[in-house]
C-alpha cells in the first residue's frame, strides 16, 4: 500500500514537532492515529489530516494519496487565518503555536485574602534603588540548589541570555540548566517574588517568556526546550487529557530516549502525565521507570514523588512512604503535582495514626517541612511556581526568607527593566 | 427522605451508578442565619447551591438510564433557604450527621462490584484548611460541635472510597464534583483548633486502579460563584451543560453517530465552559481537575452535540468580505452572508466538519472548500484576510 508521510510547515524550531495527527476518510471515518514523524500505509484515496492545538484550535489538511505515496504538508503556524498576526509577531511565534488557550497569570488575580497578604508585605527591600522605583521593571535571578534547606546559590547571569523581545511587551530569555535543580526568580517592585522551577538539565535549556500584563505587573512562563514536552504542558494546562496522552506516545518523549539523552526532567513530566491520565495497565512500566528515575538521577526529587505515588496506588505503602520521606529530605520537585501528591499522601498516612506504614514522627516532620511550600505554590501552574509573599506569612517565614534570598543587593541579576521602560522614566 | 431515586430492584444483580448529591444554601450559624455564631468569618447564606443540586438530580432522573452503568440510586441532602419554598421538604437537611449517614449507605451500595460507578456532588460553602478542601454542612459552627466544626474534608471522602481489604469490590469509576470555594480562612485557623470531620475512618487502600477524578469548581486560594438571581451556580450550570454537550468525536464510524461523553471529554468541556461562563458573568473562577483521571466512557449522546461557535473576521474592519459555511457532507449551508457585515457573531452548529468559503475581494471566493473542524464545547473560528 502507498505511504502517507507528513511535513510540518512551521517555524524552524517546530518543523520537527512530533504532533499527534488523526487521519480520516472523506466520509470522516477514522483510519489512523499517528505522529508527524511517522508514516502510515493506506489505500489510495482522499483523506483529511487533523490536529488539535492546546488553544483548542483544530488544524486540518486535505490530501490525495496516490499509488506512489504522498507527503502531506501540514500547516501549523502560518495557516491562512493567522498569517498576518503571526508574521508581525515573529518573536512570539513559538509560544503562540504551543500555548494553551487560557492565559494563566503567574500572579493570580487577587481575591480579598491574597490582597491582604500582599499588603502586609510592606515596602520592597533596600536593594531596590531609585531607578527601579521609576521604571517598575522586572529582573531575573537564577538559583541552584535545595529550597527546602535554603542551601541555594545564585548562579551566574551567564546562564541567562535574552533571545528576542518586543520592547515594552515581552522578552524571551534562554535559561540554561545545571547539575542540580535550578530556579528562576522574577523580582518586580512591590509584587510577590516569584520562584519557578526550570525544566532543564545540564546541557539543555528552557525559555522564559516575561510579559507585561498590566502597569507594573509582569508574568513569566517557562517552556522546555523540547517542543513535544512544551506541547504536553500546553495540553495539560488547557485541560485536554486525551491530547496529553497522545503526545506522550511520541518517540521524542519515549522514556528510554529521554533517559539516554540525560533529560530526567522531561522524563519526569511524561511520567506525571501518564500517572495522572494514563491507564492502570501501564503501571508496571511506570513502577519500573520511577525506580530508575529516582535512583539514576537522585538530584531530581520528582523521581521519588512519582515512585511513591505509583507504589501507593499499587497498595505498597511501605515503599510509598519511604519514597515520599526521601523527597522531603532531598528537595522540592520541579512539577507542582509532585509536591501536592506527596503532601496529600503523607497527610493521609498521618491520619492513620498507629496504623501508618512509616515512622509517624518522620511523616509529621516531612509534612511540616513541605506544607509552607504547598501554601506558597501557585496552584494554576504545572511547573512548580512559588509566591514569596505567602511563604513569609507562613510559620516558617524566617527560614523561607533565607531560602529565597535576603534583601541585600543581588549580585547576579538579568535586568529586564530597559526592555519594559517605555513610559515610566518620569516617576512612579 | 434521602433516597430520592431507587432503581436497584429494576437492575437486579447488574452494575449500577450510585449518586450522592448535596446542596447547602442555608447555614444556620452563619451571617443572616437562624442562629448566627459570634464569629462567622465573613460567610453567610447562599442562594445557588440548592437549585444547582436539584438540577443535577433532575438530569439524573431524565438521563440516568443512559449512564454506563445505569443509575441505580440517588441520595439527596438539601438545606434550602426559607424563601426557597419549592425546595422545602424535598429531602433531609444537609447536616453533618445526615451527610455521614448518607455517605455510609452510598459507599455500602457502591462496594458490591467494581463495575459499579459513583457520583458525588456537593454545592455549598467550602474553604481550605491546612491545604485540605473542606465542605461545610448546614450546621457548621454549631455551638455543640466539640472538636469538629461540622464540615467534611474531601480527601477523607476520596480515600475512604478507595478499595481496601474489606471493600475490594468497590466501584471502579467514581466521579466527584466539588462546587465550593477554596479560599483559606486564616481567621478560622487562628481562632479555633477545630478540624473537619473525616467522612470515613481512615483505612489503608489496597491496589487502587479507580478512575476517580475530582472536578473542582475552583482552584485552591480562589472562590466559586453563584448566580445573583438564585437560579444556581456557575459550576452547576457548566456541569449540566457539559453532561449534555461535552462529548468526544466518535473514534470510528460516522460523525453523525453516537458521541461518547468520557471522563476526559467532561474535563475538557468543564475547562472550556466554566471559562466561558466566567467571561459572560465577570466572575473569577477557574476549574481544576484532581484525583485519578484515567479515561473511562460514561455514556453516549445520540448524535453530534451543538457547539457554541464564535465566528470572527480578522482584521475586524474588513468591509469586502463574504462568507459561506456549509456542512462537509453536503447537507447544505449553515451560514452565508455577502457582504459579511455583522461580525463577530455567535452561532450554534452541530459538532462536525464544515466547508468554509470566504472572499475578500469581489473577484472570487478564496480559499475554496477549506475544511474546518468544529468540536465541543465551544470553538472560535477566525477567518483571516490574506
PDB file of C-alpha atoms in Angstrom, chain A residues 22 24 26-30 33 48 50 52-58 60 62 80-85 102 104 109 111-113 117 237-243 245 276-280 313-315 317 344-345 347-349 351-352 355 357 374-377 379-380 387 390, chain B residues 42 130-132 155 158-159 183-186 202-209 214 219-223 248-255 264 267-268 271-272 275 278 284-286 289-295 328-329 353 367 369-373 375-376 379 382 384-386:
ATOM      1  CA  UNK A  22      -5.682  11.907  13.063  1.00  0.00           C
ATOM      2  CA  UNK A  24      -9.979  10.277   8.356  1.00  0.00           C
ATOM      3  CA  UNK A  26     -13.738  11.877   3.266  1.00  0.00           C
ATOM      4  CA  UNK A  27     -16.697  10.233   4.991  1.00  0.00           C
ATOM      5  CA  UNK A  28     -14.988  11.167   8.302  1.00  0.00           C
ATOM      6  CA  UNK A  29     -14.264   7.634   9.419  1.00  0.00           C
ATOM      7  CA  UNK A  30     -11.065   7.487  11.499  1.00  0.00           C
ATOM      8  CA  UNK A  33      -3.779   7.978  14.686  1.00  0.00           C
ATOM      9  CA  UNK A  48      -8.394  14.540   5.938  1.00  0.00           C
ATOM     10  CA  UNK A  50      -6.257  16.888  11.576  1.00  0.00           C
ATOM     11  CA  UNK A  52      -5.698  19.869  17.783  1.00  0.00           C
ATOM     12  CA  UNK A  53      -3.552  22.507  19.426  1.00  0.00           C
ATOM     13  CA  UNK A  54      -3.551  23.433  23.123  1.00  0.00           C
ATOM     14  CA  UNK A  55      -5.616  26.545  22.476  1.00  0.00           C
ATOM     15  CA  UNK A  56      -8.455  24.313  21.291  1.00  0.00           C
ATOM     16  CA  UNK A  57      -7.945  25.233  17.667  1.00  0.00           C
ATOM     17  CA  UNK A  58      -8.082  22.426  15.121  1.00  0.00           C
ATOM     18  CA  UNK A  60      -6.944  20.308   9.114  1.00  0.00           C
ATOM     19  CA  UNK A  62      -6.892  17.535   2.740  1.00  0.00           C
ATOM     20  CA  UNK A  80      -4.074  31.452   6.394  1.00  0.00           C
ATOM     21  CA  UNK A  81      -6.298  32.763   9.207  1.00  0.00           C
ATOM     22  CA  UNK A  82      -3.348  33.677  11.401  1.00  0.00           C
ATOM     23  CA  UNK A  83      -0.879  34.700   8.728  1.00  0.00           C
ATOM     24  CA  UNK A  84      -0.918  38.432   9.277  1.00  0.00           C
ATOM     25  CA  UNK A  85      -0.823  38.219  13.028  1.00  0.00           C
ATOM     26  CA  UNK A 102      -6.151  30.251  28.554  1.00  0.00           C
ATOM     27  CA  UNK A 104      -2.804  31.859  33.438  1.00  0.00           C
ATOM     28  CA  UNK A 109      -5.922  37.582  40.153  1.00  0.00           C
ATOM     29  CA  UNK A 111      -9.034  37.786  45.944  1.00  0.00           C
ATOM     30  CA  UNK A 112      -9.516  39.658  49.158  1.00  0.00           C
ATOM     31  CA  UNK A 113      -7.419  37.294  51.256  1.00  0.00           C
ATOM     32  CA  UNK A 117      -1.363  39.169  52.382  1.00  0.00           C
ATOM     33  CA  UNK A 237      -2.648  23.371  31.146  1.00  0.00           C
ATOM     34  CA  UNK A 238      -5.553  23.580  28.699  1.00  0.00           C
ATOM     35  CA  UNK A 239      -7.292  20.656  30.437  1.00  0.00           C
ATOM     36  CA  UNK A 240      -7.026  18.261  27.491  1.00  0.00           C
ATOM     37  CA  UNK A 241      -6.145  14.823  28.932  1.00  0.00           C
ATOM     38  CA  UNK A 242      -6.670  12.901  25.688  1.00  0.00           C
ATOM     39  CA  UNK A 243      -4.200  15.146  23.890  1.00  0.00           C
ATOM     40  CA  UNK A 245      -1.761  11.068  26.429  1.00  0.00           C
ATOM     41  CA  UNK A 276      -2.409  11.367  36.158  1.00  0.00           C
ATOM     42  CA  UNK A 277      -4.243  10.439  32.970  1.00  0.00           C
ATOM     43  CA  UNK A 278      -2.966   7.037  31.823  1.00  0.00           C
ATOM     44  CA  UNK A 279      -4.427   3.597  32.103  1.00  0.00           C
ATOM     45  CA  UNK A 280      -3.546   1.315  35.006  1.00  0.00           C
ATOM     46  CA  UNK A 313      -1.683   3.188  44.079  1.00  0.00           C
ATOM     47  CA  UNK A 314      -0.476  -0.394  43.968  1.00  0.00           C
ATOM     48  CA  UNK A 315      -1.044  -0.775  47.697  1.00  0.00           C
ATOM     49  CA  UNK A 317       2.531   1.763  51.200  1.00  0.00           C
ATOM     50  CA  UNK A 344      -1.577  14.659  50.254  1.00  0.00           C
ATOM     51  CA  UNK A 345      -0.373  11.082  50.706  1.00  0.00           C
ATOM     52  CA  UNK A 347      -1.282  13.605  55.387  1.00  0.00           C
ATOM     53  CA  UNK A 348      -3.337  10.502  54.754  1.00  0.00           C
ATOM     54  CA  UNK A 349      -0.654   8.309  56.304  1.00  0.00           C
ATOM     55  CA  UNK A 351      -4.295  10.319  59.719  1.00  0.00           C
ATOM     56  CA  UNK A 352      -3.887   6.559  60.168  1.00  0.00           C
ATOM     57  CA  UNK A 355      -1.622   2.075  61.502  1.00  0.00           C
ATOM     58  CA  UNK A 357       3.019   2.448  57.295  1.00  0.00           C
ATOM     59  CA  UNK A 374       2.465  23.943  49.320  1.00  0.00           C
ATOM     60  CA  UNK A 375       0.965  27.144  50.676  1.00  0.00           C
ATOM     61  CA  UNK A 376       3.329  29.214  48.569  1.00  0.00           C
ATOM     62  CA  UNK A 377       2.792  27.155  45.412  1.00  0.00           C
ATOM     63  CA  UNK A 379      -1.950  26.024  42.012  1.00  0.00           C
ATOM     64  CA  UNK A 380      -2.623  27.066  38.419  1.00  0.00           C
ATOM     65  CA  UNK A 387       4.975  33.058  45.526  1.00  0.00           C
ATOM     66  CA  UNK A 390       2.577  33.908  51.114  1.00  0.00           C
TER      67      UNK A 390
ATOM     68  CA  UNK B  42     -17.439  36.574  56.576  1.00  0.00           C
ATOM     69  CA  UNK B 130      -4.371  23.063  56.273  1.00  0.00           C
ATOM     70  CA  UNK B 131      -4.447  22.912  52.473  1.00  0.00           C
ATOM     71  CA  UNK B 132      -7.288  20.377  52.518  1.00  0.00           C
ATOM     72  CA  UNK B 155      -9.638  13.874  50.908  1.00  0.00           C
ATOM     73  CA  UNK B 158     -11.963  10.242  48.349  1.00  0.00           C
ATOM     74  CA  UNK B 159      -9.566   7.998  50.279  1.00  0.00           C
ATOM     75  CA  UNK B 183     -10.040  30.121  49.949  1.00  0.00           C
ATOM     76  CA  UNK B 184      -8.075  29.840  53.117  1.00  0.00           C
ATOM     77  CA  UNK B 185      -9.931  31.179  56.171  1.00  0.00           C
ATOM     78  CA  UNK B 186      -6.930  32.318  58.143  1.00  0.00           C
ATOM     79  CA  UNK B 202      -9.082   6.157  57.535  1.00  0.00           C
ATOM     80  CA  UNK B 203      -8.043   2.765  56.248  1.00  0.00           C
ATOM     81  CA  UNK B 204      -5.074   1.696  54.095  1.00  0.00           C
ATOM     82  CA  UNK B 205      -6.072   1.090  50.473  1.00  0.00           C
ATOM     83  CA  UNK B 206      -5.012  -1.957  48.520  1.00  0.00           C
ATOM     84  CA  UNK B 207      -4.261  -1.788  44.786  1.00  0.00           C
ATOM     85  CA  UNK B 208      -6.223   1.274  43.649  1.00  0.00           C
ATOM     86  CA  UNK B 209      -6.999   1.247  39.923  1.00  0.00           C
ATOM     87  CA  UNK B 214     -12.290  15.220  41.300  1.00  0.00           C
ATOM     88  CA  UNK B 219      -8.505  26.117  42.253  1.00  0.00           C
ATOM     89  CA  UNK B 220      -7.029  26.477  45.758  1.00  0.00           C
ATOM     90  CA  UNK B 221      -6.955  30.065  47.042  1.00  0.00           C
ATOM     91  CA  UNK B 222      -9.961  31.045  44.934  1.00  0.00           C
ATOM     92  CA  UNK B 223     -13.716  31.207  45.018  1.00  0.00           C
ATOM     93  CA  UNK B 248     -15.703  13.316  22.072  1.00  0.00           C
ATOM     94  CA  UNK B 249     -15.719  12.816  18.337  1.00  0.00           C
ATOM     95  CA  UNK B 250     -16.515   9.185  17.522  1.00  0.00           C
ATOM     96  CA  UNK B 251     -13.368   7.150  17.074  1.00  0.00           C
ATOM     97  CA  UNK B 252     -14.942   5.018  14.408  1.00  0.00           C
ATOM     98  CA  UNK B 253     -17.953   5.391  12.210  1.00  0.00           C
ATOM     99  CA  UNK B 254     -19.737   8.494  11.094  1.00  0.00           C
ATOM    100  CA  UNK B 255     -19.686  11.854  12.808  1.00  0.00           C
ATOM    101  CA  UNK B 264     -11.540  13.240  29.567  1.00  0.00           C
ATOM    102  CA  UNK B 267     -12.805  17.536  31.951  1.00  0.00           C
ATOM    103  CA  UNK B 268     -12.004  19.408  28.763  1.00  0.00           C
ATOM    104  CA  UNK B 271     -12.404  23.721  31.487  1.00  0.00           C
ATOM    105  CA  UNK B 272     -13.883  25.471  28.440  1.00  0.00           C
ATOM    106  CA  UNK B 275     -14.181  29.782  31.410  1.00  0.00           C
ATOM    107  CA  UNK B 278     -16.711  33.213  33.867  1.00  0.00           C
ATOM    108  CA  UNK B 284     -13.101  34.995  38.672  1.00  0.00           C
ATOM    109  CA  UNK B 285     -13.345  31.249  38.812  1.00  0.00           C
ATOM    110  CA  UNK B 286     -11.042  28.561  37.474  1.00  0.00           C
ATOM    111  CA  UNK B 289      -9.130  18.595  37.837  1.00  0.00           C
ATOM    112  CA  UNK B 290      -7.810  16.448  40.673  1.00  0.00           C
ATOM    113  CA  UNK B 291      -7.827  12.771  41.637  1.00  0.00           C
ATOM    114  CA  UNK B 292      -7.086   9.856  39.313  1.00  0.00           C
ATOM    115  CA  UNK B 293      -8.123  10.580  35.769  1.00  0.00           C
ATOM    116  CA  UNK B 294      -7.713   7.540  33.581  1.00  0.00           C
ATOM    117  CA  UNK B 295     -10.037   7.529  30.632  1.00  0.00           C
ATOM    118  CA  UNK B 328     -18.890  18.873   4.836  1.00  0.00           C
ATOM    119  CA  UNK B 329     -21.195  16.007   3.990  1.00  0.00           C
ATOM    120  CA  UNK B 353     -16.692  19.078   9.766  1.00  0.00           C
ATOM    121  CA  UNK B 367      -9.901  29.636  -0.368  1.00  0.00           C
ATOM    122  CA  UNK B 369     -13.716  24.412   0.294  1.00  0.00           C
ATOM    123  CA  UNK B 370     -11.327  24.813   3.183  1.00  0.00           C
ATOM    124  CA  UNK B 371     -12.284  22.212   5.810  1.00  0.00           C
ATOM    125  CA  UNK B 372     -12.810  23.313   9.388  1.00  0.00           C
ATOM    126  CA  UNK B 373     -13.444  21.030  12.349  1.00  0.00           C
ATOM    127  CA  UNK B 375     -15.673  20.290  18.209  1.00  0.00           C
ATOM    128  CA  UNK B 376     -17.351  20.556  21.639  1.00  0.00           C
ATOM    129  CA  UNK B 379     -14.933  26.832  19.111  1.00  0.00           C
ATOM    130  CA  UNK B 382     -11.308  33.194  12.908  1.00  0.00           C
ATOM    131  CA  UNK B 384      -8.442  35.968   8.219  1.00  0.00           C
ATOM    132  CA  UNK B 385      -7.942  38.433   5.406  1.00  0.00           C
ATOM    133  CA  UNK B 386      -4.899  37.228   3.482  1.00  0.00           C
TER     134      UNK B 386
END
